[in-house]
């Protein structure tokens, strides 16, 4: 196998040809054509739509760098990782597939690649970019010009959250009223149903909530209810969550919203202290939060904080569930094993 080299000059007609094809494609998209920068811009578009990728885009980048490189491309040449595929239009020729190249594309010399085979007649070169990075002017790590994984998703998530927030704040097509003792709130059956099986069955079945499109929530303040809605609509603020987490825990339990319940439990674990440990233990018991319960028992017995709450413990025992007391006793036995 001979090694043949396609130099910039030899390939010029080839790139010209592909470049024209690419120009056709991109003029449809309204993209400017002919500079590395636009090539890069289009390339990033190609990656968002993988089915359009690369084959036609690559020559644009090259045409730009090969031709009259814009200042941007000269000062910030792309660092490319790519594979070449050369195939002959003649029958029976196996295509040549190059190893993965990685190089800075600065001048036309950088577009000279040795190919480990000879080709005669017409042939097609596909260049598939695996990655295309731009080195910052002042040195430092090259960063990909293509959207990072998940970037599109994050853009779309943000936009969805803004929509949901508007739906809640402006009551866009709201179709259910939440009636608390302190006032009413408007919401959407679809959102409530999608986040809570309890709400879902309320609206699915012939309950009075379906008839009247009103949900009565008597045991939550208007503010806590608002916090619940902002959680369900994805717009809750940390401080509001923190402030209303006990009410939210109750609601998560009643309306069967598992992730909210977990979030509340985790949050209640974070600031156990001797003022609140007995109340926390009671809540953990009430809502069957095992991690929180373990946390409280450890706090009380493993860390010996039971002595700090001696006075409150008497009262606690008077009202505590029998099974809970059994568990506390078990914990004592485990921790205070004789050596
Ligand atoms: C909310 O409930 C109260 C009774 O608790 C009732 O008087 C009031 O009319 C209700 N409001 C709406 C909008 O349903
Ligand atoms: C215990 O935590 C609560 C918050 O749950 C806080 O309000 C209280 O001040 C804390 N008490 C002590 C003694 O740190």
Coordinates of C-alpha atoms in Angstrom, one line a residue, residues 4-16 18 34-37 39-40 57-70 73-74 76-84 86 98 101-115 123 125-129 131-134:
X4 CA -0.6 9.1 -1.0
X5 CA -1.1 12.7 0.1
X6 CA -3.9 15.0 -0.8
X7 CA -2.4 18.4 -0.7
X8 CA -4.5 21.5 -0.4
X9 CA -4.0 22.3 -4.1
X10 CA -5.0 18.9 -5.3
X11 CA -8.0 18.8 -3.1
X12 CA -9.1 22.3 -3.9
X13 CA -11.6 21.3 -6.7
X14 CA -12.8 18.6 -4.4
X15 CA -13.5 21.0 -1.6
X16 CA -14.9 23.4 -4.0
X18 CA -18.4 19.8 -1.6
X34 CA -17.6 30.6 3.8
X35 CA -15.9 31.4 7.0
X36 CA -14.7 29.0 9.6
X37 CA -16.9 30.7 12.1
X39 CA -19.0 26.6 9.6
X40 CA -18.6 26.2 13.3
X57 CA -20.8 20.7 7.2
X58 CA -17.2 19.8 7.3
X59 CA -16.3 21.2 3.9
X60 CA -17.7 24.5 5.0
X61 CA -15.3 24.7 7.9
X62 CA -12.5 23.7 5.6
X63 CA -13.5 26.0 2.9
X64 CA -13.5 28.8 5.4
X65 CA -10.1 27.9 6.8
X66 CA -8.7 27.0 3.4
X67 CA -10.0 30.0 1.6
X68 CA -9.6 33.3 3.2
X69 CA -9.7 32.6 6.9
X70 CA -11.5 35.2 8.9
X73 CA -10.5 31.4 12.5
X74 CA -6.9 32.6 12.3
X76 CA -8.9 30.9 17.2
X77 CA -8.3 27.9 15.0
X78 CA -10.4 24.9 15.7
X79 CA -8.9 21.9 17.2
X80 CA -10.5 19.0 15.4
X81 CA -10.8 15.3 16.1
X82 CA -11.9 13.6 13.0
X83 CA -12.0 10.4 10.9
X84 CA -11.6 10.4 7.1
X86 CA -12.3 7.8 1.3
X98 CA -8.4 6.6 8.7
X101 CA -6.8 12.3 13.8
X102 CA -6.6 15.2 16.2
X103 CA -5.0 18.5 15.1
X104 CA -5.3 22.2 15.0
X105 CA -6.6 23.5 11.7
X106 CA -4.7 26.7 11.1
X107 CA -3.4 26.9 7.6
X108 CA -4.0 24.9 4.4
X109 CA -1.0 22.7 5.4
X110 CA -3.1 21.4 8.3
X111 CA -5.5 20.1 5.7
X112 CA -3.0 17.7 4.2
X113 CA -3.6 14.2 5.4
X114 CA -1.6 11.2 4.3
X115 CA -3.9 8.4 3.2
X123 CA -13.5 9.4 -5.2
X125 CA -13.9 12.0 1.0
X126 CA -16.1 12.1 4.0
X127 CA -14.7 13.9 7.0
X128 CA -16.5 13.2 10.2
X129 CA -15.7 15.5 13.0
X131 CA -15.1 16.9 18.2
X132 CA -14.3 20.5 17.4
X133 CA -12.9 22.7 20.0
X134 CA -11.8 26.3 20.0

